[in-house]
Amino acid sequence: EDQVTQSPEALRLQEGESSSLNCSYTVSGLRGLFWYRQDPGKGPEFLFTLYSAGEEKEKERLKATLTKKESFLHITAPKPEDSATYLCAVRTNAGKSTFGDGTTLTVKP
Amino acid sequence: NAGVTQTPKFRILKIGQSMTLQCAQDMNHNYMYWYRQDPGMGLKLIYYSVGAGITDKGEVPNGYNVSRSTTEDFPLRLELAAPSQTSVYFCASSSIAGGEETQYFGPGTRLLVL
């Protein structure tokens, strides 16, 4: 059974304090690993898709990396507007997706 | 482009009632998905479609049905609503270009079954 575990459940940072969010996964036939941002009461907003171990992608203060067992979302010098829940999901070659429960990030000014 | 649209935004159902959640996208995407999200949890895949006329079950399909008669529309049908179906429902579509997949979500439908 495909599984995705995100840690920590919640993370509180001071503005400018860099950190990383973890997404550990087990899946049969990984097609891609997805990262999303979700604000309260809104639908998820797509951030990145990673396909193979060693791949990295960046967007503003966010950088996502992928190994064979986990992915990290690195947040560099975060700002209060980066506060959100960050979701990780895996998609199999069969087209099915499994989500983690998310990490809620709070960045204090 | 309107992107992915969902209607209604909010609905209250009585136990045993039926309803259809509407989802439409105007981006000509082949892949479409229905998810549910319970409070404090990630999303669970209900059904997905890889193109018009093709649908398949996800992780939690029981109590739901879908159809995909056109590329644009992917309605989700709830038959005999139960309190366990109280959730927020998200529809999504994906584009795949150059091997890269990008997924777009609708704003969600909040459903309360009493």
mmCIF file of C-alpha atoms in Angstrom:
data_model
loop_
_atom_site.group_PDB
_atom_site.id
_atom_site.type_symbol
_atom_site.label_atom_id
_atom_site.label_comp_id
_atom_site.label_asym_id
_atom_site.label_seq_id
_atom_site.Cartn_x
_atom_site.Cartn_y
_atom_site.Cartn_z
ATOM 1 C CA GLU A 1 0.000 0.000 0.000
ATOM 2 C CA ASP A 2 1.298 3.428 -0.929
ATOM 3 C CA GLN A 3 2.107 5.648 2.035
ATOM 4 C CA VAL A 4 3.148 9.264 2.510
ATOM 5 C CA THR A 5 4.251 10.674 5.868
ATOM 6 C CA GLN A 6 4.965 14.346 6.410
ATOM 7 C CA SER A 7 6.913 15.817 9.301
ATOM 8 C CA PRO A 8 6.707 17.831 11.371
ATOM 9 C CA GLU A 9 2.938 18.251 11.669
ATOM 10 C CA ALA A 10 3.442 21.908 12.573
ATOM 11 C CA LEU A 11 6.399 24.242 12.332
ATOM 12 C CA ARG A 12 6.731 27.724 13.761
ATOM 13 C CA LEU A 13 9.543 29.908 12.472
ATOM 14 C CA GLN A 14 10.670 33.450 12.947
ATOM 15 C CA GLU A 15 10.825 35.534 9.814
ATOM 16 C CA GLY A 16 14.169 34.837 8.140
ATOM 17 C CA GLU A 17 14.715 31.517 9.946
ATOM 18 C CA SER A 18 15.327 28.871 7.281
ATOM 19 C CA SER A 19 14.138 25.284 7.735
ATOM 20 C CA SER A 20 13.021 22.133 5.920
ATOM 21 C CA LEU A 21 9.842 20.084 5.694
ATOM 22 C CA ASN A 22 10.065 16.338 5.169
ATOM 23 C CA CYS A 23 7.950 13.982 3.066
ATOM 24 C CA SER A 24 8.745 10.270 3.383
ATOM 25 C CA TYR A 25 7.085 7.873 0.981
ATOM 26 C CA THR A 26 6.711 4.247 -0.024
ATOM 27 C CA VAL A 27 5.099 3.612 -3.376
ATOM 28 C CA SER A 28 5.002 1.020 -6.117
ATOM 29 C CA GLY A 29 5.948 2.616 -9.392
ATOM 30 C CA LEU A 30 6.514 6.309 -8.651
ATOM 31 C CA ARG A 31 5.553 8.560 -11.521
ATOM 32 C CA GLY A 32 6.011 11.802 -9.647
ATOM 33 C CA LEU A 33 6.099 13.501 -6.259
ATOM 34 C CA PHE A 34 4.082 16.689 -5.898
ATOM 35 C CA TRP A 35 4.300 19.597 -3.480
ATOM 36 C CA TYR A 36 1.377 21.954 -2.875
ATOM 37 C CA ARG A 37 0.628 24.955 -0.729
ATOM 38 C CA GLN A 38 -2.842 25.251 0.810
ATOM 39 C CA ASP A 39 -4.218 28.344 2.481
ATOM 40 C CA PRO A 40 -7.185 28.028 4.893
ATOM 41 C CA GLY A 41 -10.476 27.554 3.061
ATOM 42 C CA LYS A 42 -8.806 27.298 -0.348
ATOM 43 C CA GLY A 43 -7.892 24.547 -2.757
ATOM 44 C CA PRO A 44 -4.273 23.374 -2.946
ATOM 45 C CA GLU A 45 -1.939 25.416 -5.103
ATOM 46 C CA PHE A 46 0.554 23.435 -7.139
ATOM 47 C CA LEU A 47 4.235 24.154 -6.409
ATOM 48 C CA PHE A 48 6.484 21.438 -7.856
ATOM 49 C CA THR A 49 6.603 17.993 -9.418
ATOM 50 C CA LEU A 50 9.738 15.888 -8.985
ATOM 51 C CA TYR A 51 10.279 12.730 -10.997
ATOM 52 C CA SER A 52 13.629 11.149 -10.180
ATOM 53 C CA ALA A 53 16.094 10.904 -7.305
ATOM 54 C CA GLY A 54 18.530 13.782 -7.297
ATOM 55 C CA GLU A 55 16.130 16.185 -8.960
ATOM 56 C CA GLU A 56 15.771 19.672 -7.489
ATOM 57 C CA LYS A 57 13.375 22.511 -8.283
ATOM 58 C CA GLU A 58 13.223 26.061 -6.985
ATOM 59 C CA LYS A 59 10.603 28.771 -6.801
ATOM 60 C CA GLU A 60 11.320 31.999 -4.958
ATOM 61 C CA ARG A 61 12.199 30.994 -1.355
ATOM 62 C CA LEU A 62 11.248 27.346 -1.852
ATOM 63 C CA LYS A 63 13.447 24.496 -3.031
ATOM 64 C CA ALA A 64 12.277 20.898 -3.357
ATOM 65 C CA THR A 65 14.581 17.885 -3.501
ATOM 66 C CA LEU A 66 13.935 14.185 -4.028
ATOM 67 C CA THR A 67 15.624 10.954 -2.989
ATOM 68 C CA LYS A 68 14.408 7.386 -3.426
ATOM 69 C CA LYS A 69 12.657 7.467 -0.051
ATOM 70 C CA GLU A 70 11.887 11.089 0.756
ATOM 71 C CA SER A 71 11.541 14.631 -0.407
ATOM 72 C CA PHE A 72 12.432 17.850 1.332
ATOM 73 C CA LEU A 73 10.930 21.283 0.918
ATOM 74 C CA HIS A 74 13.536 23.813 1.981
ATOM 75 C CA ILE A 75 12.332 27.281 2.909
ATOM 76 C CA THR A 76 15.002 29.957 2.859
ATOM 77 C CA ALA A 77 14.516 33.180 4.813
ATOM 78 C CA PRO A 78 10.746 32.722 5.091
ATOM 79 C CA LYS A 79 8.305 35.605 5.296
ATOM 80 C CA PRO A 80 4.926 35.725 7.081
ATOM 81 C CA GLU A 81 3.168 35.289 3.728
ATOM 82 C CA ASP A 82 4.763 31.845 3.443
ATOM 83 C CA SER A 83 2.509 30.710 6.298
ATOM 84 C CA ALA A 84 0.293 27.902 4.966
ATOM 85 C CA THR A 85 -0.124 24.149 5.024
ATOM 86 C CA TYR A 86 2.285 22.375 2.684
ATOM 87 C CA LEU A 87 1.080 19.091 1.224
ATOM 88 C CA CYS A 88 3.105 16.339 -0.392
ATOM 89 C CA ALA A 89 1.646 13.657 -2.679
ATOM 90 C CA VAL A 90 2.913 10.763 -4.767
ATOM 91 C CA ARG A 91 1.439 9.685 -8.105
ATOM 92 C CA THR A 92 1.898 6.136 -9.331
ATOM 93 C CA ASN A 93 2.375 4.961 -12.885
ATOM 94 C CA ALA A 94 -1.221 3.701 -12.691
ATOM 95 C CA GLY A 95 -2.398 7.261 -12.145
ATOM 96 C CA LYS A 96 -3.425 7.012 -8.497
ATOM 97 C CA SER A 97 -2.277 9.590 -5.971
ATOM 98 C CA THR A 98 -1.692 9.450 -2.214
ATOM 99 C CA PHE A 99 -1.380 12.559 -0.066
ATOM 100 C CA GLY A 100 0.325 13.171 3.235
ATOM 101 C CA ASP A 101 -1.527 14.985 6.008
ATOM 102 C CA GLY A 102 0.539 18.137 5.544
ATOM 103 C CA THR A 103 2.827 20.396 7.541
ATOM 104 C CA THR A 104 1.322 23.632 8.836
ATOM 105 C CA LEU A 105 3.927 26.365 8.683
ATOM 106 C CA THR A 106 3.589 29.564 10.694
ATOM 107 C CA VAL A 107 6.111 32.333 10.119
ATOM 108 C CA LYS A 108 6.102 35.087 12.750
ATOM 109 C CA PRO A 109 7.301 38.578 11.922
ATOM 110 C CA ASN B 1 -9.354 31.063 -18.598
ATOM 111 C CA ALA B 2 -11.613 30.366 -15.630
ATOM 112 C CA GLY B 3 -9.443 27.362 -14.691
ATOM 113 C CA VAL B 4 -11.228 24.708 -12.626
ATOM 114 C CA THR B 5 -14.683 25.680 -11.413
ATOM 115 C CA GLN B 6 -16.844 23.857 -8.892
ATOM 116 C CA THR B 7 -20.470 24.251 -7.905
ATOM 117 C CA PRO B 8 -22.018 24.554 -5.420
ATOM 118 C CA LYS B 9 -19.660 26.143 -2.896
ATOM 119 C CA PHE B 10 -21.608 24.822 0.063
ATOM 120 C CA ARG B 11 -24.461 22.384 0.521
ATOM 121 C CA ILE B 12 -26.352 20.791 3.378
ATOM 122 C CA LEU B 13 -27.874 17.381 2.681
ATOM 123 C CA LYS B 14 -30.114 15.179 4.743
ATOM 124 C CA ILE B 15 -29.157 11.548 5.237
ATOM 125 C CA GLY B 16 -30.306 9.498 2.258
ATOM 126 C CA GLN B 17 -30.519 12.413 -0.184
ATOM 127 C CA SER B 18 -28.555 12.472 -3.420
ATOM 128 C CA MET B 19 -26.713 15.236 -5.199
ATOM 129 C CA THR B 20 -24.244 15.955 -7.951
ATOM 130 C CA LEU B 21 -21.152 18.062 -7.448
ATOM 131 C CA GLN B 22 -20.231 19.839 -10.632
ATOM 132 C CA CYS B 23 -16.682 20.350 -11.915
ATOM 133 C CA ALA B 24 -15.588 21.960 -15.141
ATOM 134 C CA GLN B 25 -12.272 23.043 -16.620
ATOM 135 C CA ASP B 26 -11.592 25.136 -19.685
ATOM 136 C CA MET B 27 -7.935 24.246 -20.168
ATOM 137 C CA ASN B 28 -8.512 21.172 -22.366
ATOM 138 C CA HIS B 29 -6.870 18.897 -19.814
ATOM 139 C CA ASN B 30 -7.313 15.157 -20.222
ATOM 140 C CA TYR B 31 -6.635 14.256 -16.594
ATOM 141 C CA MET B 32 -9.245 15.120 -13.973
ATOM 142 C CA TYR B 33 -9.584 14.114 -10.336
ATOM 143 C CA TRP B 34 -11.985 14.200 -7.407
ATOM 144 C CA TYR B 35 -10.623 14.367 -3.867
ATOM 145 C CA ARG B 36 -12.131 14.739 -0.442
ATOM 146 C CA GLN B 37 -10.408 16.435 2.459
ATOM 147 C CA ASP B 38 -11.447 15.882 6.056
ATOM 148 C CA PRO B 39 -10.420 18.436 8.709
ATOM 149 C CA GLY B 40 -6.682 18.429 9.445
ATOM 150 C CA MET B 41 -6.015 15.717 6.902
ATOM 151 C CA GLY B 42 -4.553 15.396 3.474
ATOM 152 C CA LEU B 43 -6.611 14.735 0.386
ATOM 153 C CA LYS B 44 -7.968 11.313 -0.496
ATOM 154 C CA LEU B 45 -8.558 10.390 -4.126
ATOM 155 C CA ILE B 46 -12.146 9.352 -4.889
ATOM 156 C CA TYR B 47 -12.142 8.916 -8.661
ATOM 157 C CA TYR B 48 -10.021 10.028 -11.557
ATOM 158 C CA SER B 49 -10.251 10.188 -15.329
ATOM 159 C CA VAL B 50 -7.565 10.114 -17.987
ATOM 160 C CA GLY B 51 -9.877 11.305 -20.736
ATOM 161 C CA ALA B 52 -13.460 11.525 -21.905
ATOM 162 C CA GLY B 53 -15.234 8.206 -21.445
ATOM 163 C CA ILE B 54 -12.560 6.781 -19.124
ATOM 164 C CA THR B 55 -12.845 6.767 -15.338
ATOM 165 C CA ASP B 56 -11.247 4.743 -12.563
ATOM 166 C CA LYS B 57 -11.545 4.325 -8.811
ATOM 167 C CA GLY B 58 -9.234 5.981 -6.368
ATOM 168 C CA GLU B 59 -8.639 5.287 -2.717
ATOM 169 C CA VAL B 60 -12.164 5.957 -1.371
ATOM 170 C CA PRO B 61 -14.771 5.420 -4.146
ATOM 171 C CA ASN B 62 -17.571 3.802 -2.114
ATOM 172 C CA GLY B 63 -20.751 5.885 -2.076
ATOM 173 C CA TYR B 64 -19.758 7.930 -5.126
ATOM 174 C CA ASN B 65 -20.050 7.720 -8.890
ATOM 175 C CA VAL B 66 -18.570 9.737 -11.717
ATOM 176 C CA SER B 67 -18.972 10.179 -15.433
ATOM 177 C CA ARG B 68 -16.833 11.877 -18.058
ATOM 178 C CA SER B 69 -18.821 12.440 -21.215
ATOM 179 C CA THR B 70 -16.779 15.487 -22.278
ATOM 180 C CA THR B 71 -13.225 16.688 -21.753
ATOM 181 C CA GLU B 72 -14.481 19.733 -19.850
ATOM 182 C CA ASP B 73 -16.864 18.229 -17.280
ATOM 183 C CA PHE B 74 -16.354 15.667 -14.524
ATOM 184 C CA PRO B 75 -19.397 15.529 -12.192
ATOM 185 C CA LEU B 76 -19.349 13.567 -8.935
ATOM 186 C CA ARG B 77 -22.572 11.909 -7.853
ATOM 187 C CA LEU B 78 -23.405 11.102 -4.235
ATOM 188 C CA GLU B 79 -26.141 8.535 -3.809
ATOM 189 C CA LEU B 80 -27.787 8.040 -0.415
ATOM 190 C CA ALA B 81 -25.743 10.624 1.471
ATOM 191 C CA ALA B 82 -24.300 9.556 4.837
ATOM 192 C CA PRO B 83 -22.754 11.638 7.665
ATOM 193 C CA SER B 84 -19.377 10.077 6.815
ATOM 194 C CA GLN B 85 -19.488 11.974 3.521
ATOM 195 C CA THR B 86 -19.334 15.306 5.313
ATOM 196 C CA SER B 87 -16.151 16.790 3.914
ATOM 197 C CA VAL B 88 -14.673 19.315 1.533
ATOM 198 C CA TYR B 89 -14.549 18.075 -2.036
ATOM 199 C CA PHE B 90 -11.923 19.274 -4.478
ATOM 200 C CA CYS B 91 -11.830 18.745 -8.204
ATOM 201 C CA ALA B 92 -8.550 19.041 -10.082
ATOM 202 C CA SER B 93 -7.199 18.772 -13.592
ATOM 203 C CA SER B 94 -3.701 18.205 -14.885
ATOM 204 C CA SER B 95 -1.700 19.293 -17.868
ATOM 205 C CA ILE B 96 1.238 17.253 -19.050
ATOM 206 C CA ALA B 97 3.754 19.012 -21.267
ATOM 207 C CA GLY B 98 7.222 17.754 -22.052
ATOM 208 C CA GLY B 99 6.779 15.045 -19.440
ATOM 209 C CA GLU B 100 6.054 17.632 -16.743
ATOM 210 C CA GLU B 101 2.708 17.475 -14.954
ATOM 211 C CA THR B 102 1.078 20.548 -13.426
ATOM 212 C CA GLN B 103 -2.115 20.164 -11.424
ATOM 213 C CA TYR B 104 -4.791 22.798 -10.916
ATOM 214 C CA PHE B 105 -7.415 22.650 -8.193
ATOM 215 C CA GLY B 106 -10.865 24.125 -7.948
ATOM 216 C CA PRO B 107 -11.998 26.156 -4.916
ATOM 217 C CA GLY B 108 -13.837 23.224 -3.344
ATOM 218 C CA THR B 109 -17.362 22.277 -2.331
ATOM 219 C CA ARG B 110 -18.108 22.073 1.382
ATOM 220 C CA LEU B 111 -20.696 19.372 2.071
ATOM 221 C CA LEU B 112 -22.482 18.799 5.341
ATOM 222 C CA VAL B 113 -24.673 15.700 5.742
ATOM 223 C CA LEU B 114 -27.070 15.806 8.655
#
